[in-house]
Short mmCIF file of C-alpha atoms in Angstrom, two decimals:
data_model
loop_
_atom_site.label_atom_id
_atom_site.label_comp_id
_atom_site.label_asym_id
_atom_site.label_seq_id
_atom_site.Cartn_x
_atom_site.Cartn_y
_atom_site.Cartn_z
CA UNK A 151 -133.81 -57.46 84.66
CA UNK A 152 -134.63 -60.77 85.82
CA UNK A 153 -132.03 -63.51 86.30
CA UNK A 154 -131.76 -66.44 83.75
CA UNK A 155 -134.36 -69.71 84.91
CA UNK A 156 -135.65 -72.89 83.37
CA UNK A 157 -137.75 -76.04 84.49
CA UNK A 158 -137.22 -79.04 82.53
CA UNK A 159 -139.94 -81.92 83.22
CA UNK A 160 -139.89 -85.38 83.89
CA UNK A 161 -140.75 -87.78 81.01
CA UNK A 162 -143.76 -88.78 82.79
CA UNK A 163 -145.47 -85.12 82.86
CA UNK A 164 -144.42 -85.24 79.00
CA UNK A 165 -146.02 -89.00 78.69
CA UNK A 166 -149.22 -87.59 81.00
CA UNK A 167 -149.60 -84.06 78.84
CA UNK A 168 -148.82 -85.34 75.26
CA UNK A 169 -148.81 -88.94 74.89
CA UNK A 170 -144.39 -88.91 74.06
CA UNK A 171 -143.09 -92.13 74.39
CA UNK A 172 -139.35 -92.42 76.14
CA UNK A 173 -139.02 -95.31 74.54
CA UNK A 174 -135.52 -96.87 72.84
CA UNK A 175 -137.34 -95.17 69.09
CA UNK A 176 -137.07 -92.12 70.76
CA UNK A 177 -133.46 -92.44 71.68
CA UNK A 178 -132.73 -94.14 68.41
CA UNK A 179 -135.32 -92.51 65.57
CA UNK A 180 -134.47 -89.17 64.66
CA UNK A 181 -137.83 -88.52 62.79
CA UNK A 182 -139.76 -89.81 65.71
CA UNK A 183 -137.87 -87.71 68.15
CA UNK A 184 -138.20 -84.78 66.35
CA UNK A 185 -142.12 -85.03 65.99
CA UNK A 186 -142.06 -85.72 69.29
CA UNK A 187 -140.02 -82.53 69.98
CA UNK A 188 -142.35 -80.61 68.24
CA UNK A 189 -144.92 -81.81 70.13
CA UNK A 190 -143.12 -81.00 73.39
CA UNK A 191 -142.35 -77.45 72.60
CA UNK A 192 -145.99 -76.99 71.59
CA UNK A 193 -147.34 -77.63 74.75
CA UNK A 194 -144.72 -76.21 76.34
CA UNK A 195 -145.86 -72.77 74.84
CA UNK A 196 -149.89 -73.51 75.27
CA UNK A 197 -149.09 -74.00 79.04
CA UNK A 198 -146.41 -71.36 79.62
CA UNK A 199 -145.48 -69.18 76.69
CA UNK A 200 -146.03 -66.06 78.85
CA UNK A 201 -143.18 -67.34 80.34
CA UNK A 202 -141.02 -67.62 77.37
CA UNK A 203 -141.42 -71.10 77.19
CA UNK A 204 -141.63 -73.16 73.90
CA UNK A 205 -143.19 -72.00 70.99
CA UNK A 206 -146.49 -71.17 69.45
CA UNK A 207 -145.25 -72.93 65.67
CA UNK A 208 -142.26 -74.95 66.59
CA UNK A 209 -140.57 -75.74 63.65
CA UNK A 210 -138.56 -79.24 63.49
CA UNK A 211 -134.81 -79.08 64.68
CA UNK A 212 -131.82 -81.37 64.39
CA UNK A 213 -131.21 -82.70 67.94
CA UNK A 214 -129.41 -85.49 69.08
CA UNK A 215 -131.18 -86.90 72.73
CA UNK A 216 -133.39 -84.09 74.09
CA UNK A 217 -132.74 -81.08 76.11
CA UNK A 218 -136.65 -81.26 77.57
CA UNK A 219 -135.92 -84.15 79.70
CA UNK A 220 -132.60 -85.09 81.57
CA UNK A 221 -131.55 -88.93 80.99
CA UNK A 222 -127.76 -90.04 81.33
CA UNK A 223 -126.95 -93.45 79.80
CA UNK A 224 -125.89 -93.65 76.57
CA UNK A 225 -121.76 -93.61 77.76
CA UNK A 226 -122.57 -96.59 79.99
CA UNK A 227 -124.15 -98.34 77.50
CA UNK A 228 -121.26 -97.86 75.07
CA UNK A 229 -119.31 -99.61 78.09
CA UNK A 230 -121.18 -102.41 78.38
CA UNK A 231 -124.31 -101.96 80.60
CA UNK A 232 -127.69 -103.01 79.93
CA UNK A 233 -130.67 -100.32 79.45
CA UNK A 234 -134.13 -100.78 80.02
CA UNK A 235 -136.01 -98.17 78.25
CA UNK A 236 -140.18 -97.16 79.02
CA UNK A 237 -142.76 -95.20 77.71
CA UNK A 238 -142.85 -92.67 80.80
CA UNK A 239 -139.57 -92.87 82.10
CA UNK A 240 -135.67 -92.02 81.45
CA UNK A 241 -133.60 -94.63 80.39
CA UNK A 242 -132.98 -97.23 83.06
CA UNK A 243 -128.94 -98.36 83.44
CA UNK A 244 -128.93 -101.58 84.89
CA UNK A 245 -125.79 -101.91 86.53
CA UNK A 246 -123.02 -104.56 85.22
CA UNK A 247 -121.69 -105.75 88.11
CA UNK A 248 -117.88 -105.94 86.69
CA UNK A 249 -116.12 -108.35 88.73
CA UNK A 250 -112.63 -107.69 90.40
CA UNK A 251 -110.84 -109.33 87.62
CA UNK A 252 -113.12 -107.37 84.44
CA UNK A 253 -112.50 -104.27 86.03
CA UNK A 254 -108.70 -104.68 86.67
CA UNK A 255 -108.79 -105.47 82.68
CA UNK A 256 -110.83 -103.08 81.55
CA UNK A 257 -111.02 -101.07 78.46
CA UNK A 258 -112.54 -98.50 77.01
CA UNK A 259 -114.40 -99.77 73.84
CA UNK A 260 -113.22 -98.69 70.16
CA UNK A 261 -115.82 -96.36 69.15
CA UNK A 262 -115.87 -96.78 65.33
CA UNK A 263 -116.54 -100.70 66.04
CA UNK A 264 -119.44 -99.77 68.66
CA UNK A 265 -123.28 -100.21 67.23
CA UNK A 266 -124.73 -97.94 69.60
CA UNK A 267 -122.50 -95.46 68.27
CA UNK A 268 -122.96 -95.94 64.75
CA UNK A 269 -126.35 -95.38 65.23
CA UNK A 270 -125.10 -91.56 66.65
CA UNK A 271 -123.32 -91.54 63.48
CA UNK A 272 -125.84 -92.52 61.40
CA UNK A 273 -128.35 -89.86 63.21
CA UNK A 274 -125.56 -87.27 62.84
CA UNK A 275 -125.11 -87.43 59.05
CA UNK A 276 -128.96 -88.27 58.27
CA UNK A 277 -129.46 -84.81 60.49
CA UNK A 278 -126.93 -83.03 58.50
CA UNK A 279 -127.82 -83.67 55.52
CA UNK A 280 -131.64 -82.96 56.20
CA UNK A 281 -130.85 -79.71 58.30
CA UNK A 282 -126.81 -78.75 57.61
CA UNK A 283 -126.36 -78.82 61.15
CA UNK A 284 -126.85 -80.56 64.63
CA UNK A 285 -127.55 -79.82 67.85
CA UNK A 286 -126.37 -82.78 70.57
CA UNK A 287 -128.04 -83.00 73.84
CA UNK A 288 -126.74 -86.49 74.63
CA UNK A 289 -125.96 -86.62 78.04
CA UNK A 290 -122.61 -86.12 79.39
CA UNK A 291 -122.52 -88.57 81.94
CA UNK A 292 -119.55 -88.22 84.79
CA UNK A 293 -116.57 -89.91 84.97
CA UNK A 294 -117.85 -91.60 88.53
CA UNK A 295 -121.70 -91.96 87.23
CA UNK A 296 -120.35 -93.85 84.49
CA UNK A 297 -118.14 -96.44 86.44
CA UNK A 298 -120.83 -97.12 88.90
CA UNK A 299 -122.83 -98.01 86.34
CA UNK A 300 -120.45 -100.51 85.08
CA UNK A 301 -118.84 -101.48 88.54
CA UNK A 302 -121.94 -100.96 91.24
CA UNK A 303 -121.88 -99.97 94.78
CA UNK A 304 -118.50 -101.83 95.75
CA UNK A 305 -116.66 -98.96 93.56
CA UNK A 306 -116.98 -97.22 96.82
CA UNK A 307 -115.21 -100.21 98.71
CA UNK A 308 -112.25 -100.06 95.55
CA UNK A 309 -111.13 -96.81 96.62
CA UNK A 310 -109.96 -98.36 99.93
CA UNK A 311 -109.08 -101.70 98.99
CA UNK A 312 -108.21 -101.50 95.14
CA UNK A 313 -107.25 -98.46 94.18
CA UNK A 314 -105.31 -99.47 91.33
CA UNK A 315 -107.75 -101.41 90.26
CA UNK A 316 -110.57 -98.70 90.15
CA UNK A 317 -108.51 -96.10 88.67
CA UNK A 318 -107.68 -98.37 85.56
CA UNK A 319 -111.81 -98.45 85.50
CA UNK A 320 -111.93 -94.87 85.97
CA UNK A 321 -109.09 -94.06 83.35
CA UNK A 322 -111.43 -96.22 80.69
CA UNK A 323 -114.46 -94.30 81.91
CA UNK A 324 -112.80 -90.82 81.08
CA UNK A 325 -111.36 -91.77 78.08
CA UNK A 326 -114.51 -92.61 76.23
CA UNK A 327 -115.69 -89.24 77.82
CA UNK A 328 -113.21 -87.68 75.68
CA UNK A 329 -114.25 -89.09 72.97
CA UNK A 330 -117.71 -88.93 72.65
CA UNK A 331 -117.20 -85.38 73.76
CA UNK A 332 -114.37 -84.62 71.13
CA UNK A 333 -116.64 -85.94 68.27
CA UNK A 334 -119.47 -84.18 69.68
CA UNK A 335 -117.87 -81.31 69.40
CA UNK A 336 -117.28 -81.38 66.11
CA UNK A 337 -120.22 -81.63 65.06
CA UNK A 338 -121.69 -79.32 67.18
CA UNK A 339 -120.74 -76.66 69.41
CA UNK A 340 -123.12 -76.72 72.00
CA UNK A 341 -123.14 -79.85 73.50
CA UNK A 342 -124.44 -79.70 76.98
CA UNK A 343 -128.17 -79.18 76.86
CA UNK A 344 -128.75 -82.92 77.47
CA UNK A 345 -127.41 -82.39 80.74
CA UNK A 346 -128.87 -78.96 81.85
CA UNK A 347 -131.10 -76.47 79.62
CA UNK A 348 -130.39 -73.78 81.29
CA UNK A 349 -126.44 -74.09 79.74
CA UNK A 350 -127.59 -73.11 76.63
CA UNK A 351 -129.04 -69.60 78.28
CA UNK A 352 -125.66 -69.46 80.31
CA UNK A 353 -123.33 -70.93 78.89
CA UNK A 354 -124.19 -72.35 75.60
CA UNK A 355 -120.39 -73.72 74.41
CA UNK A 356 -119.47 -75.25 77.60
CA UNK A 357 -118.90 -78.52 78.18
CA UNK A 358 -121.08 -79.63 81.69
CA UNK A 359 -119.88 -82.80 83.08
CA UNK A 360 -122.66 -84.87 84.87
CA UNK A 361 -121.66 -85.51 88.47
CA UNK A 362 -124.51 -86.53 90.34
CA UNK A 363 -122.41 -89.58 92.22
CA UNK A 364 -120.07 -87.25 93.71
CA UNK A 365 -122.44 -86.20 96.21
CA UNK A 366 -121.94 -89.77 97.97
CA UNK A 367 -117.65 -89.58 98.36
CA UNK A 368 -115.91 -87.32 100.80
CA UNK A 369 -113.88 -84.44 99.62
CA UNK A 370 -110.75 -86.20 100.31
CA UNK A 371 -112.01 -89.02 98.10
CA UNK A 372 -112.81 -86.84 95.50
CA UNK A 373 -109.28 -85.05 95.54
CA UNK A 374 -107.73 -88.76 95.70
CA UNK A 375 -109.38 -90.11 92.68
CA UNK A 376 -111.48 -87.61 91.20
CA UNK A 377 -110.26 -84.34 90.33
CA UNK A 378 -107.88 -85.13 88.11
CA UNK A 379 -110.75 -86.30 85.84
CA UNK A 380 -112.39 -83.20 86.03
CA UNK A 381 -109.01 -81.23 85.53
CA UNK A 382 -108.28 -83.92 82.11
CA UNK A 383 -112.09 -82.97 81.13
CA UNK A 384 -111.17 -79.48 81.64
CA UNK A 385 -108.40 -79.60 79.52
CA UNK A 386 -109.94 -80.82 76.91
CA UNK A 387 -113.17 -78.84 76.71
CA UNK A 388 -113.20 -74.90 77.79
CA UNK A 389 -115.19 -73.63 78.88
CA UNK A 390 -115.59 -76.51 81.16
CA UNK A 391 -118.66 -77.18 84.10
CA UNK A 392 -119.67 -79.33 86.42
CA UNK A 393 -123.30 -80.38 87.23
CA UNK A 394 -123.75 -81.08 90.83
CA UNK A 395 -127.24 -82.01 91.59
CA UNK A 396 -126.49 -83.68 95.29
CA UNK A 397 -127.56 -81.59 98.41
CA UNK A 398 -124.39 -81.02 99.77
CA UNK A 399 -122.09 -79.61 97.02
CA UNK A 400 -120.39 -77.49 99.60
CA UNK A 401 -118.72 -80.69 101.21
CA UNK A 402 -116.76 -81.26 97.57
CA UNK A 403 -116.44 -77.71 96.70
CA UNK A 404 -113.09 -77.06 97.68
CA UNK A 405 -112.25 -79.80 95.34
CA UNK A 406 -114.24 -78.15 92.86
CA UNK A 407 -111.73 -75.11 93.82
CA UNK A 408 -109.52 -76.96 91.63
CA UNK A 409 -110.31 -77.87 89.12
CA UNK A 410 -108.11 -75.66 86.14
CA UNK A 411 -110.56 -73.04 84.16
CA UNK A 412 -113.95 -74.10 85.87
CA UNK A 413 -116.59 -71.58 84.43
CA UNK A 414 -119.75 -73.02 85.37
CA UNK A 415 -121.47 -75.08 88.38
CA UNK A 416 -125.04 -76.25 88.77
CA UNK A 417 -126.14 -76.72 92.54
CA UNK A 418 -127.77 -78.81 94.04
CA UNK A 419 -131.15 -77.92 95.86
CA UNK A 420 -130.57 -77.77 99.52
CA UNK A 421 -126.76 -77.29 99.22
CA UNK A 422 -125.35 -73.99 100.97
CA UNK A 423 -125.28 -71.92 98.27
CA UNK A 424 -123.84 -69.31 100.21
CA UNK A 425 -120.58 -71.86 101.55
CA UNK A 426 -120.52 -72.06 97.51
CA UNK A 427 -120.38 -68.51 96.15
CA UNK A 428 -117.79 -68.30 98.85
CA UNK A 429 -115.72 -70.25 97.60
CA UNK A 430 -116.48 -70.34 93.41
CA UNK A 431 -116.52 -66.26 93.29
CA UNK A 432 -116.27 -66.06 89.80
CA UNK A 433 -117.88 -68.92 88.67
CA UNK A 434 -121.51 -68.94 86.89
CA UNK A 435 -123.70 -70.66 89.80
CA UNK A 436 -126.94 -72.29 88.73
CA UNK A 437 -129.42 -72.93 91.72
CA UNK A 438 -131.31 -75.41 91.47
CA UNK A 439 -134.90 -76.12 93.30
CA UNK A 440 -136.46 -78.93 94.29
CA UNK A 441 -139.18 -79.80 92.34
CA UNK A 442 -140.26 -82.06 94.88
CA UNK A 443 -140.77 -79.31 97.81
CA UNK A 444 -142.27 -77.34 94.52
CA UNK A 445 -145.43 -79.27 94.52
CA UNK A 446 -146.62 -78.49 98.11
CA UNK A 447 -144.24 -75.22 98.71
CA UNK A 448 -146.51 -71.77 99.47
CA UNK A 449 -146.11 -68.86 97.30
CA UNK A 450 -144.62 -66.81 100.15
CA UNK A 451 -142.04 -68.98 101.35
CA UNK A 452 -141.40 -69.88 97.74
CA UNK A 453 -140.89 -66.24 97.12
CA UNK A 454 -138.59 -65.88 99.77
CA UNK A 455 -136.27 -68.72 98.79
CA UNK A 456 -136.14 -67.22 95.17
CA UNK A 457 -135.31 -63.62 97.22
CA UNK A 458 -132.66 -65.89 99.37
CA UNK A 459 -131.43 -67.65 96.43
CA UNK A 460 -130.55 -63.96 94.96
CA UNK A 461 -129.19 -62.58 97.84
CA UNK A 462 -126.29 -65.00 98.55
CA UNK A 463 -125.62 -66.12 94.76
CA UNK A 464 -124.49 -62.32 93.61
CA UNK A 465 -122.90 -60.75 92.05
CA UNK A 466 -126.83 -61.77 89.68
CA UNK A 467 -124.66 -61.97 86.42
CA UNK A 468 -123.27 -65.11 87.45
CA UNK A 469 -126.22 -66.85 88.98
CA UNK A 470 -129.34 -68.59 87.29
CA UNK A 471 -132.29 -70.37 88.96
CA UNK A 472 -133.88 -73.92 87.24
CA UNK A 473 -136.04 -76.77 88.86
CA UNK A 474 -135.28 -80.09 87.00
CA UNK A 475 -137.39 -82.96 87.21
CA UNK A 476 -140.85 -81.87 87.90
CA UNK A 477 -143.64 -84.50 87.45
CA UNK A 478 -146.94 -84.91 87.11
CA UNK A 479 -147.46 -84.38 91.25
CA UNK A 480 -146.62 -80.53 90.47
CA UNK A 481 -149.27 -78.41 89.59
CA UNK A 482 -149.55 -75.81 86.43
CA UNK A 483 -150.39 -73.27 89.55
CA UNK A 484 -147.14 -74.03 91.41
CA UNK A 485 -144.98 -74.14 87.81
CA UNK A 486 -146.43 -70.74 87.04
CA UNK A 487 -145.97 -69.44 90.56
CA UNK A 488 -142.19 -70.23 90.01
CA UNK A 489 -141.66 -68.96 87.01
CA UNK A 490 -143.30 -65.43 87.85
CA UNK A 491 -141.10 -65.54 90.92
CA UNK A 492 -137.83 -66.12 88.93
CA UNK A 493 -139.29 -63.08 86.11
CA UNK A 494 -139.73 -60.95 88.53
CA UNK A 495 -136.18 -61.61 90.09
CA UNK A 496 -133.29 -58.43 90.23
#
């Protein structure tokens, strides 16, 4: 039986193959998104339904951001950043720039007073009452993602020169994770789509925390200031993941080690996925591939990478295989050559 695998697409192949707008109306206009999600699934199925993929009659469902694309931004925006939003792209954070003295006074906004997230609320019940449930795949953006958004590159200087300083930012950051997350919840079990697909194969009720950023801090950074964000998220949300999409997740992973209850941990193309099964034995591995060496890769060595990816992710009940991202620059030859490799996986 072949292993779990997914490939979630860029919103410009969407924009290219259907005409969906990424627009803030998608974001922000339930009844637009979910004809556009129709849409999406449609093709989806015309292009790769042998594959399992979409469906031949989708019927509308009651989703909250999408889990067809990948596009972190609404938690930063609740903070305070600007977002510039486009017809074929994700959302675009523009960066706040907090200065020394914002961030040492910085708090975490009161939710119930926040526009952006009355509109959720206002999506959630309009949803409800249409459907008599929801599904959210908003983004769960990570603690660090979030406060670079809000602080910018010299968050990396702060950890040297003002750590007290960047922890109160960090301590807002988390708390409005827990938040958004806690009401989330509530409304919906599975929460984590938004962030990965393939959760809701794997682990549909987990909470997958987005942490892209960590990639670019050391391991002893990330046990200094870090970990105990991931061990509060943890706490609060089992079973809990982390979503590692840099190419070098084996430099953190000892970190990762750590964190209380960890269940689940997407990783990164080109990271040593063998360093990581190591040392996350009985953790739920998700291997990701590039979907940039995808467009030019040869069948043969891309069989053999599946075959490798196998090999050192056992034991195959707690390893998956996805490719996030994939544009327009990808042929339907080399998605379909991917996917048969993955079905035919054991």
């Amino acid at each position: 039986m072949a292993i779990p695998y997914d490939v979630t697409f860029h919103p410009q192949w969407w924009y290219k193959n259907t005409g969906v707008c990424f627009n803030r109306q998608f974001f922000n206009d339930a009844d637009y998104r979910l004809e556009a999600d129709i849409k999406m699934r449609k093709t989806l199925y015309e292009k790769f339904g042998d594959f399992g993929l979409g469906e031949k009659e989708p019927q509308p469902r009651p989703i909250l951001g999408s889990d067809l694309i990948a596009s972190g931004f609404l938690h930063s925006e609740i903070m305070g950043c600007q977002v510039r939003y486009t017809d074929e792209n994700p959302p675009e954070v523009i960066c706040a720039k907090l200065t020394d003295e914002a961030m040492k006074n910085f708090r975490a906004p009161d939710l119930d007073k926040s526009e952006l997230w009355n509109n959720i609320d206002e999506q959630i019940n309009y949803l409800q009452k249409k459907f008599g449930y929801v599904v959210s795949c908003i983004n769960l953006m990570g603690i660090q993602n979030i406060a670079m958004d809000l602080r910018g590159q010299d968050l990396f200087l702060d950890y040297y020169m003002n750590p007290e300083v960047v922890t109160n930012l960090l301590d807002a950051c988390a708390e409005i994770s827990i938040e958004i997350g806690k009401r989330l919840k509530k409304v919906s079990p599975e929460i984590s789509a938004g962030v990965t697909a393939i959760v809701k194969q794997t682990a549909p009720t987990a909470y997958v925390t987005s942490n892209c950023s960590v990639e670019m801090v050391s391991l002893e950074l990330y046990k200094q200031f870090l970990l105990k964000y991931d061990n509060m998220l943890a706490e609060a949300f089992q079973p809990y993941g982390i979503h590692h999409c840099g190419q070098t997740m084996e430099h953190v992973v000892d970190g990762y080690a750590q964190v209380k209850g960890l269940a689940w941990a997407e990783v990164g193309a080109y990271s040593d996925l063998a360093y990581v099964r190591e040392k996350l034995p009985a953790v739920h591995l998700n291997a990701r591939y590039s979907p940039v060496k995808l467009a030019k890769v040869s069948l043969d060595e891309l069989k053999a990478e599946i075959n490798h990816i196998l090999t050192v992710g056992k034991p195959l009940d707690l390893l998956s295989i996805s490719c996030v991202g994939i544009d327009s620059t990808v042929s339907d030859e080399q998605i379909r050559n991917f996917l048969r490799c993955c079905a035919e996986s054991s």
